[in-house]
PDB file of N, CA and C in Angstrom:
ATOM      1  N   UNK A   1     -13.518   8.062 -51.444  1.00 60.00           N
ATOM      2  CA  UNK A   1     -14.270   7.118 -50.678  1.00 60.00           C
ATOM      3  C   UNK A   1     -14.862   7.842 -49.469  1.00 60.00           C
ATOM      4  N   UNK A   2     -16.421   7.830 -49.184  1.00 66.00           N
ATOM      5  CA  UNK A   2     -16.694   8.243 -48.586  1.00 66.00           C
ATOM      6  C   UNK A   2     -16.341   7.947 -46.779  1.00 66.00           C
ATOM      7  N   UNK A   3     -16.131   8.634 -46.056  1.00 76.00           N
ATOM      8  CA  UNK A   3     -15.677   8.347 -44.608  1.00 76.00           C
ATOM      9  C   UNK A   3     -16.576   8.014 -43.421  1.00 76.00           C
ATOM     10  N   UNK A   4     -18.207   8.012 -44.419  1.00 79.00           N
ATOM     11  CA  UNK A   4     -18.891   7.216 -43.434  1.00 79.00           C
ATOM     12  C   UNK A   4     -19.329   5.898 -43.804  1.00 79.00           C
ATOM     13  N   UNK A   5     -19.027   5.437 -44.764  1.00 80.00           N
ATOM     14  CA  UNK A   5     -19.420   4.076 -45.767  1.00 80.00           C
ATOM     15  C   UNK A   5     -18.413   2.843 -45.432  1.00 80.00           C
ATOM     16  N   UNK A   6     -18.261   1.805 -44.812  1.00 89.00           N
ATOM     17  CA  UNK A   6     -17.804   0.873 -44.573  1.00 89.00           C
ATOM     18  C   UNK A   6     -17.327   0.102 -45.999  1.00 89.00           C
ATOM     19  N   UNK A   7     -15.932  -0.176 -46.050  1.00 87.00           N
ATOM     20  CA  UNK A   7     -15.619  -0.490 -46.941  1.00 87.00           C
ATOM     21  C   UNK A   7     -16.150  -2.200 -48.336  1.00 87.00           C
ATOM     22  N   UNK A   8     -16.618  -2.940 -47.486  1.00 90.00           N
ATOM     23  CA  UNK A   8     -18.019  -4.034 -47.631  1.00 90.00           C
ATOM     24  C   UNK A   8     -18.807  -3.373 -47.807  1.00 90.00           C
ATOM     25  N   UNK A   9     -19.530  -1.927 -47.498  1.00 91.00           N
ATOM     26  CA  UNK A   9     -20.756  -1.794 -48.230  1.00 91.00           C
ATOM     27  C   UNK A   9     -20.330  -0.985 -49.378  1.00 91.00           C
ATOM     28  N   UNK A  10     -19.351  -0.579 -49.737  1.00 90.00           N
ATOM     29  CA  UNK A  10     -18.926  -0.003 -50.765  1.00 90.00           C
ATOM     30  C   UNK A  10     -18.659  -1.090 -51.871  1.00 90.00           C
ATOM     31  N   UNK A  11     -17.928  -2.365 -51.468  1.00 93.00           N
ATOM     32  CA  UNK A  11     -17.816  -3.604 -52.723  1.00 93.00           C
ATOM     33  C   UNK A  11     -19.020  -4.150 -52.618  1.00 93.00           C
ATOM     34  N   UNK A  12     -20.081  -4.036 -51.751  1.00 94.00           N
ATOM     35  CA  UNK A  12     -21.634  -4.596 -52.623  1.00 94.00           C
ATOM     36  C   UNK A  12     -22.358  -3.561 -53.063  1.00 94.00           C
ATOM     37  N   UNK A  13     -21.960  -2.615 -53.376  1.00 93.00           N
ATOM     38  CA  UNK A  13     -22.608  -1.730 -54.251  1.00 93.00           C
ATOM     39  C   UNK A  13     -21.795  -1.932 -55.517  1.00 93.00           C
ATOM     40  N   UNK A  14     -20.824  -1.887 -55.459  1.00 95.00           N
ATOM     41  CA  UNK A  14     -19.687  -2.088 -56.677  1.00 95.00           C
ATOM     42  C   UNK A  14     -20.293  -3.364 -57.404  1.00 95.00           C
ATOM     43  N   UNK A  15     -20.751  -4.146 -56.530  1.00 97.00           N
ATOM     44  CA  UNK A  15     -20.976  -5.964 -57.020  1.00 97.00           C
ATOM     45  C   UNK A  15     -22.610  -5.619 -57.827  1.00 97.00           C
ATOM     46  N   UNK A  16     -23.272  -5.174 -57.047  1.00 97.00           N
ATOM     47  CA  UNK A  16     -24.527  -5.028 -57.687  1.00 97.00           C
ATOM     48  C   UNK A  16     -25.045  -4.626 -58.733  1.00 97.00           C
ATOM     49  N   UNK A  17     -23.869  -3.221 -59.332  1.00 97.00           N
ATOM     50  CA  UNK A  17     -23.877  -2.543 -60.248  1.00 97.00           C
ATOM     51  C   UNK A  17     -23.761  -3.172 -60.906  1.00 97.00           C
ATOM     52  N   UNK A  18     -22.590  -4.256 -61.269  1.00 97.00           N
ATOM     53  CA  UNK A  18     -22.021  -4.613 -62.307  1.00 97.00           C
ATOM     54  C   UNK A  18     -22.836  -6.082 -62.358  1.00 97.00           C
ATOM     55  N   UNK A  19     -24.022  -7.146 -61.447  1.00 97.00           N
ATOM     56  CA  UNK A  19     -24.848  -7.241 -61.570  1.00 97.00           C
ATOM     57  C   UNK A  19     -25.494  -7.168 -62.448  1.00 97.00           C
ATOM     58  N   UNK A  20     -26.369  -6.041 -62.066  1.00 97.00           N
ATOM     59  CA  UNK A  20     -27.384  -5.331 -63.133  1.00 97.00           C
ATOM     60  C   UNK A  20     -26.434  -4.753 -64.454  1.00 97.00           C
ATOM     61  N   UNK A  21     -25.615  -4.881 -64.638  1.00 97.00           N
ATOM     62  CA  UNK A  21     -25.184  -4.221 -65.758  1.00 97.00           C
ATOM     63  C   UNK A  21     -25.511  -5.802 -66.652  1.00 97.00           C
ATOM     64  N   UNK A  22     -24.416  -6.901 -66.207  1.00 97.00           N
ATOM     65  CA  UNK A  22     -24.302  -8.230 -67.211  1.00 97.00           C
ATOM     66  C   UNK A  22     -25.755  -8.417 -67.138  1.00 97.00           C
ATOM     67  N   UNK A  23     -26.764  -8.679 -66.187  1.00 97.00           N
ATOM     68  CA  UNK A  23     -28.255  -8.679 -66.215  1.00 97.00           C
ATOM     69  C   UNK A  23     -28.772  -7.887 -67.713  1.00 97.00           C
ATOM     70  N   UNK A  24     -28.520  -6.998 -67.377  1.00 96.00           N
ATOM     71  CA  UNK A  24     -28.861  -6.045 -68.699  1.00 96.00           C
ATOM     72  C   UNK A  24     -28.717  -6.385 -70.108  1.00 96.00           C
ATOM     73  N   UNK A  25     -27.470  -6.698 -70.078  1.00 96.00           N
ATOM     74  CA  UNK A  25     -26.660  -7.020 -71.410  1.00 96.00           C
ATOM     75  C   UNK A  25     -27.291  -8.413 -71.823  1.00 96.00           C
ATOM     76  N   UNK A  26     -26.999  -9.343 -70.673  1.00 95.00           N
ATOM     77  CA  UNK A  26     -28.218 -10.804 -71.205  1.00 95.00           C
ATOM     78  C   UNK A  26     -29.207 -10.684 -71.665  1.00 95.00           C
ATOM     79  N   UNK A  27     -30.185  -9.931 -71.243  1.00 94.00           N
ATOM     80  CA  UNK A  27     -31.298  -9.906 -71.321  1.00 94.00           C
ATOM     81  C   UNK A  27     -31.403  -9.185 -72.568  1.00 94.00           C
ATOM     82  N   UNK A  28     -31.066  -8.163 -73.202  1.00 94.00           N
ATOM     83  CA  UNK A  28     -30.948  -7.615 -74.703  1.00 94.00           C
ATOM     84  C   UNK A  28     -30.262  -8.814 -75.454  1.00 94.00           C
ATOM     85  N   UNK A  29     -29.626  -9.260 -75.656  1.00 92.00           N
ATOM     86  CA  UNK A  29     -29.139 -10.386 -76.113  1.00 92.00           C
ATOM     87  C   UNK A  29     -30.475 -11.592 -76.016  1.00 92.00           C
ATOM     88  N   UNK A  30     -31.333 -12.317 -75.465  1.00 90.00           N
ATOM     89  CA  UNK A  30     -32.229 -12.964 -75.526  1.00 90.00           C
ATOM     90  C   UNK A  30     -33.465 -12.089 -75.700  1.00 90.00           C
ATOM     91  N   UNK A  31     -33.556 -11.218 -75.843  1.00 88.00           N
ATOM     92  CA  UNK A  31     -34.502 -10.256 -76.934  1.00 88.00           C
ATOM     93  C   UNK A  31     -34.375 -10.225 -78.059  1.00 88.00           C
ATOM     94  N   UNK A  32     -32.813 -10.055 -78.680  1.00 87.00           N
ATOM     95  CA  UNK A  32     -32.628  -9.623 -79.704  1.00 87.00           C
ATOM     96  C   UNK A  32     -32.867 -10.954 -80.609  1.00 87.00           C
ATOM     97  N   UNK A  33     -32.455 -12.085 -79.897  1.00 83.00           N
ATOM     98  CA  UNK A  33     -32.207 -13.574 -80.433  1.00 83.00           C
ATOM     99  C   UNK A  33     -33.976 -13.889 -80.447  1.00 83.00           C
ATOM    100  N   UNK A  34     -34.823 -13.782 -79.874  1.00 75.00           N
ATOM    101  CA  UNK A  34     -36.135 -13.683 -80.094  1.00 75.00           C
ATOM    102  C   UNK A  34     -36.756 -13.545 -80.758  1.00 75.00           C
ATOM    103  N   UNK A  35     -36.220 -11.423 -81.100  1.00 71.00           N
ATOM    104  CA  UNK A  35     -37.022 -11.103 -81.863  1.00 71.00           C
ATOM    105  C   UNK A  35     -36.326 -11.658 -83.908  1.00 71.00           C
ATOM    106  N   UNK A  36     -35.391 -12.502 -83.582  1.00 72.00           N
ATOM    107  CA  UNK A  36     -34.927 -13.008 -84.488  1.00 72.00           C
ATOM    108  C   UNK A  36     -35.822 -14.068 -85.061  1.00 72.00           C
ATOM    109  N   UNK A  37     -36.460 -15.019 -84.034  1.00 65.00           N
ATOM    110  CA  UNK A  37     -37.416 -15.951 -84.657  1.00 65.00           C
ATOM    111  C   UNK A  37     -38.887 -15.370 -85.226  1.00 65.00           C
ATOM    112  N   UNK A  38     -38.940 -15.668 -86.329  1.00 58.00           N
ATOM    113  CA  UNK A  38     -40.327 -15.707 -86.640  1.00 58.00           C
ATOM    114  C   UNK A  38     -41.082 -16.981 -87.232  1.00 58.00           C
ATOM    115  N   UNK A  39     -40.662 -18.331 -87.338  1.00 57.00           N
ATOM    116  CA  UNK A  39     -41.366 -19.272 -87.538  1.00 57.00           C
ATOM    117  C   UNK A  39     -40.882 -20.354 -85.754  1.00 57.00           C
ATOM    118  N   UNK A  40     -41.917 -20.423 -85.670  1.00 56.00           N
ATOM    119  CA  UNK A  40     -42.402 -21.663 -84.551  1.00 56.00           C
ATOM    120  C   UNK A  40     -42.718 -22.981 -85.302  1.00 56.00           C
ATOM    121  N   UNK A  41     -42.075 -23.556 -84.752  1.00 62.00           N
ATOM    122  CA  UNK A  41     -42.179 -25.164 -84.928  1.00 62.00           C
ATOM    123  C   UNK A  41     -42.505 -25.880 -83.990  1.00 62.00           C
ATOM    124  N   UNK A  42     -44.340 -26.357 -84.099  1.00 64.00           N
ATOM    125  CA  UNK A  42     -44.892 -27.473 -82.570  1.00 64.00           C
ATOM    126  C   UNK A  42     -44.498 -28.624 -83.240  1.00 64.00           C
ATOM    127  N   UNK A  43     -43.993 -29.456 -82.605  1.00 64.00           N
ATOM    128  CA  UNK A  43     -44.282 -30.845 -82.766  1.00 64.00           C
ATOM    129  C   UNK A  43     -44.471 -31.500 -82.588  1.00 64.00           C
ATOM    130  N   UNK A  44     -45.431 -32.491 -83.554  1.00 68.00           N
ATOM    131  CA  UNK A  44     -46.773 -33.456 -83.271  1.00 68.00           C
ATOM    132  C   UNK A  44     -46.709 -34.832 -82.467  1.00 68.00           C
ATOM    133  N   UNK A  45     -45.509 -34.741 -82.469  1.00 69.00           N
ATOM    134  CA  UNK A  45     -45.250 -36.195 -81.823  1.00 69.00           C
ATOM    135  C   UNK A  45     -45.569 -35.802 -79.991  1.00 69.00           C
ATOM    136  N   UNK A  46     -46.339 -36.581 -79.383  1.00 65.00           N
ATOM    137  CA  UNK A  46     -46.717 -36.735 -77.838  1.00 65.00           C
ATOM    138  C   UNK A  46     -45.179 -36.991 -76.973  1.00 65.00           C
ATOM    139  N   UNK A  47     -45.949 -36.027 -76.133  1.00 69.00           N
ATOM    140  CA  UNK A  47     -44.569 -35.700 -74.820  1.00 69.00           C
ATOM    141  C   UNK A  47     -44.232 -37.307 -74.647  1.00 69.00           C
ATOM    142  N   UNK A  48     -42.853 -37.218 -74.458  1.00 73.00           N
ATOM    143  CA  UNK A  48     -41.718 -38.484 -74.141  1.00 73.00           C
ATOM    144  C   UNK A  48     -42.251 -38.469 -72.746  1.00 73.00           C
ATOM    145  N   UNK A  49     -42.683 -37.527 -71.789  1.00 76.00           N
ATOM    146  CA  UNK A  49     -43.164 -38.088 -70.452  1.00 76.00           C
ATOM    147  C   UNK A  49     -44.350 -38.435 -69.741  1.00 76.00           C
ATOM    148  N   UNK A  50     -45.238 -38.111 -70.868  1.00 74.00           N
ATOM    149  CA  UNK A  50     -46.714 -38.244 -70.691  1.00 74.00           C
ATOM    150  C   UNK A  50     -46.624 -40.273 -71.233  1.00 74.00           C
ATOM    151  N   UNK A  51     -47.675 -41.133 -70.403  1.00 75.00           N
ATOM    152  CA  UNK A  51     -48.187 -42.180 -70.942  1.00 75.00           C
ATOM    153  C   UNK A  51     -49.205 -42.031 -72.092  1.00 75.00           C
ATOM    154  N   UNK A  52     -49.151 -42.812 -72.989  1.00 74.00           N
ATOM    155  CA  UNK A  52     -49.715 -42.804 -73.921  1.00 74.00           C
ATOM    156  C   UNK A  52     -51.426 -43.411 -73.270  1.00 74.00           C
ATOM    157  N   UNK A  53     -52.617 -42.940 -73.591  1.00 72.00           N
ATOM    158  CA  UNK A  53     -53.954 -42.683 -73.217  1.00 72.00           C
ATOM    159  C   UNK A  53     -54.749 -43.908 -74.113  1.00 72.00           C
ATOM    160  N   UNK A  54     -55.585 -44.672 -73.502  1.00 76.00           N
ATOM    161  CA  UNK A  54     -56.007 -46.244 -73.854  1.00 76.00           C
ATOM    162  C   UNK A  54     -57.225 -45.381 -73.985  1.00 76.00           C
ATOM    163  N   UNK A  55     -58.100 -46.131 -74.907  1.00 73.00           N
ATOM    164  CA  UNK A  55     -60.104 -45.342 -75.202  1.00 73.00           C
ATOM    165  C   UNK A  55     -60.294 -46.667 -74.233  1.00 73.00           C
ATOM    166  N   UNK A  56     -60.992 -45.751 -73.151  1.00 78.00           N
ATOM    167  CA  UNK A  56     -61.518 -46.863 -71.928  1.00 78.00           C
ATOM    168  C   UNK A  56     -63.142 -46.438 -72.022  1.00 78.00           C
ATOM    169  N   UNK A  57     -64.179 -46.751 -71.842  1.00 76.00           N
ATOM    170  CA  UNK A  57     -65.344 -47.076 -71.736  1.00 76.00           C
ATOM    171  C   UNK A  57     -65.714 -47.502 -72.802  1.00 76.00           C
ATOM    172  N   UNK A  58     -67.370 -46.936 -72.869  1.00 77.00           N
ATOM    173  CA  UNK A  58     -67.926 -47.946 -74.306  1.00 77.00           C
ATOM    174  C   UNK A  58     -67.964 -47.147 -75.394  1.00 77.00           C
ATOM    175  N   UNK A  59     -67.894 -48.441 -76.794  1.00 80.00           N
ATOM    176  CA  UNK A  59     -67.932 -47.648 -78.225  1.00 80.00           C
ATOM    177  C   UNK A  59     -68.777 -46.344 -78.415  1.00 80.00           C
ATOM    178  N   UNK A  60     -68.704 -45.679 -79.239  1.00 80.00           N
ATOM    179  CA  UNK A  60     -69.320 -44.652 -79.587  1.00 80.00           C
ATOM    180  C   UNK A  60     -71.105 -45.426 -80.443  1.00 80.00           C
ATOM    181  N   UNK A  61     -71.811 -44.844 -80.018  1.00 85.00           N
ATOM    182  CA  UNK A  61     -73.436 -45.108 -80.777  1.00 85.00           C
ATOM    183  C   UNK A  61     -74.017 -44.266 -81.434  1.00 85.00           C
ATOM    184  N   UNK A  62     -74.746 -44.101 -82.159  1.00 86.00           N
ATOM    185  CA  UNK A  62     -75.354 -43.487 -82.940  1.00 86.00           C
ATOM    186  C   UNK A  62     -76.795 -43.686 -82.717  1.00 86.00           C
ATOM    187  N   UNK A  63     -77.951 -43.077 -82.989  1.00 88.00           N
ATOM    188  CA  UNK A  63     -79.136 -43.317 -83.047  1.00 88.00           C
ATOM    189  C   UNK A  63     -79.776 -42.527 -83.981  1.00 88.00           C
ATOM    190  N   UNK A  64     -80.512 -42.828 -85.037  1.00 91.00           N
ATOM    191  CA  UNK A  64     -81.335 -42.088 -86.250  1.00 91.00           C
ATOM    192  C   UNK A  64     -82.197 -41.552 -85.646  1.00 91.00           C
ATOM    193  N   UNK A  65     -82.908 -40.077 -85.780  1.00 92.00           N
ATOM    194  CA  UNK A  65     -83.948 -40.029 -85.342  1.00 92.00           C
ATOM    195  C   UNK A  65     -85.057 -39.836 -86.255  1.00 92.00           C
ATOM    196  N   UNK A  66     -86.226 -39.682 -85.749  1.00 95.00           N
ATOM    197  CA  UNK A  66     -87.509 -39.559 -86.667  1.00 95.00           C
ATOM    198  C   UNK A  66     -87.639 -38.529 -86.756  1.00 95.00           C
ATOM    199  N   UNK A  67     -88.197 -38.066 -88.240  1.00 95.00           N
ATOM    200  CA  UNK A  67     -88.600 -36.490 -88.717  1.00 95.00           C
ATOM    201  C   UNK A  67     -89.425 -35.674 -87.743  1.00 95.00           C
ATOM    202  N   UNK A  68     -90.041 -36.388 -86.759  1.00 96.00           N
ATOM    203  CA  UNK A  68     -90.738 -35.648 -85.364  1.00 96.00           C
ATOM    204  C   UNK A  68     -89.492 -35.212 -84.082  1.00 96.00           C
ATOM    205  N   UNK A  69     -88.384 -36.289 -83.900  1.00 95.00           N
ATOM    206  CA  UNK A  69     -87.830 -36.429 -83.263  1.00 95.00           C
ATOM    207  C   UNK A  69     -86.725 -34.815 -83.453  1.00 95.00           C
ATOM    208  N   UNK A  70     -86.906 -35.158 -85.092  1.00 95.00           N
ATOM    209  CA  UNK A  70     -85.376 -34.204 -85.544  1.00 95.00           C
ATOM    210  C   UNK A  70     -86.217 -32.173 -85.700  1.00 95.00           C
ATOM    211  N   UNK A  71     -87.584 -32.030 -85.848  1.00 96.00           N
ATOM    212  CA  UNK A  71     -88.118 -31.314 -85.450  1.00 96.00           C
ATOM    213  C   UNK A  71     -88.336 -30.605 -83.887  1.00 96.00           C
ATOM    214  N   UNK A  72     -88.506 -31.502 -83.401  1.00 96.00           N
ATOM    215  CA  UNK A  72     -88.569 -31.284 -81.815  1.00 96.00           C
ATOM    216  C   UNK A  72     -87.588 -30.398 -81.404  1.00 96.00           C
ATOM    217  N   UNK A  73     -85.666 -31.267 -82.101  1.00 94.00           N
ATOM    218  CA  UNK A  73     -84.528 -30.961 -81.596  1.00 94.00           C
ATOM    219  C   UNK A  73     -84.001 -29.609 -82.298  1.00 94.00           C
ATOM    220  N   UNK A  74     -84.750 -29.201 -83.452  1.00 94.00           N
ATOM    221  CA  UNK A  74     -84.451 -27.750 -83.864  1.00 94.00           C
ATOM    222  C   UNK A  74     -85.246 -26.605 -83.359  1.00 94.00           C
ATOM    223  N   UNK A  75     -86.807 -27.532 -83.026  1.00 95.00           N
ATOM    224  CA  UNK A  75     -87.243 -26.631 -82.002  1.00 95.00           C
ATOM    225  C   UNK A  75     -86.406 -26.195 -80.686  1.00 95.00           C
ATOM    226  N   UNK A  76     -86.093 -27.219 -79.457  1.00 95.00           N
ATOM    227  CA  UNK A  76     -85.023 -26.464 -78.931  1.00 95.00           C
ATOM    228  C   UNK A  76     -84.122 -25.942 -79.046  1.00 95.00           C
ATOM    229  N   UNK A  77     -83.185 -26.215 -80.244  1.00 94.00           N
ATOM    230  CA  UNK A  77     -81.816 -25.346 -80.576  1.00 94.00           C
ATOM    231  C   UNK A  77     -82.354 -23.863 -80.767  1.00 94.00           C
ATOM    232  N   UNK A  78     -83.525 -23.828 -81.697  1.00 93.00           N
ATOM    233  CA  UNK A  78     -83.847 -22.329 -81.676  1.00 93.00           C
ATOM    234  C   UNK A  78     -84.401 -21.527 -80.204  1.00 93.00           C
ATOM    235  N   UNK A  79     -85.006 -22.332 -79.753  1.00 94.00           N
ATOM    236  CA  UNK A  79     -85.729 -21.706 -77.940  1.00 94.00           C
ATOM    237  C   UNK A  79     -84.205 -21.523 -77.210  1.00 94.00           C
ATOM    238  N   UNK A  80     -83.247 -22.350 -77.125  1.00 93.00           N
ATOM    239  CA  UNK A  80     -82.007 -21.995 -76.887  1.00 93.00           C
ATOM    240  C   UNK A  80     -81.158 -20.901 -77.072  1.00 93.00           C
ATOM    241  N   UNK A  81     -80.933 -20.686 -78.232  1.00 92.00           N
ATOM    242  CA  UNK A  81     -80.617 -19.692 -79.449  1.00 92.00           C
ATOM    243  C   UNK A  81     -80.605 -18.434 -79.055  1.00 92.00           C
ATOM    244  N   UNK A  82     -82.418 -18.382 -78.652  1.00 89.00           N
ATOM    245  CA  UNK A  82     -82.607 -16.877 -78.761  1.00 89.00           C
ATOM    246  C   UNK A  82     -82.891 -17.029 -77.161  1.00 89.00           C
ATOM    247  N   UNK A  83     -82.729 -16.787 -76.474  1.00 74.00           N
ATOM    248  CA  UNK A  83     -82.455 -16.836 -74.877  1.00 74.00           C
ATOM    249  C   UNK A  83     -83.627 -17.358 -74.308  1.00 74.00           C
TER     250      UNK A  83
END
C-alpha cells in the first residue's frame, strides 16, 4: 500500500474497478442476448396510451377532369419533372 495514498482513495479505486468490471460483463451479456435475436415482432395493435384519433373535417371529394383539364396537368408534371 502505497504511503502517500489515503486509505478511502485506495477503496474507491478498488470500488470502481470492480464497477467497470460487472459493467463489462453486463453489457457482453446484453450483446450477446441481442445478437441472439433475429426476428422482430411490431405490433399492430395502437399504443394502450395514445387516444384513439376521430376523422374530423370534411369527407374526401373527388372531381373528374376534362381531357383539356387532364392535359394541362401532365403538362405541368412534366415542366416540374425536368426542373
Amino acid at each position: 500500500m502505497p504511503e502517500h495514498a489515503p486509505t478511502f482513495q485506495l477503496i474507491g479505486v478498488a470500488v470502481l474497478a470492480v464497477a467497470a468490471v460487472v459493467w463489462a460483463v453486463v453489457l457482453m451479456r446484453l450483446l450477446r442476448r441481442a445478437g441472439r435475436r433475429t426476428v422482430v415482432r411490431r405490433s399492430t395493435a395502437p399504443l394502450p396510451a395514445l387516444p384513439s384519433q376521430t376523422r374530423v373535417g370534411p369527407s374526401r371529394e373527388s372531381v373528374e377532369l376534362t381531357p383539356a383539364e387532364q392535359d394541362a396537368f401532365a403538362g405541368l408534371v412534366r415542366h416540374l419533372a425536368n426542373g
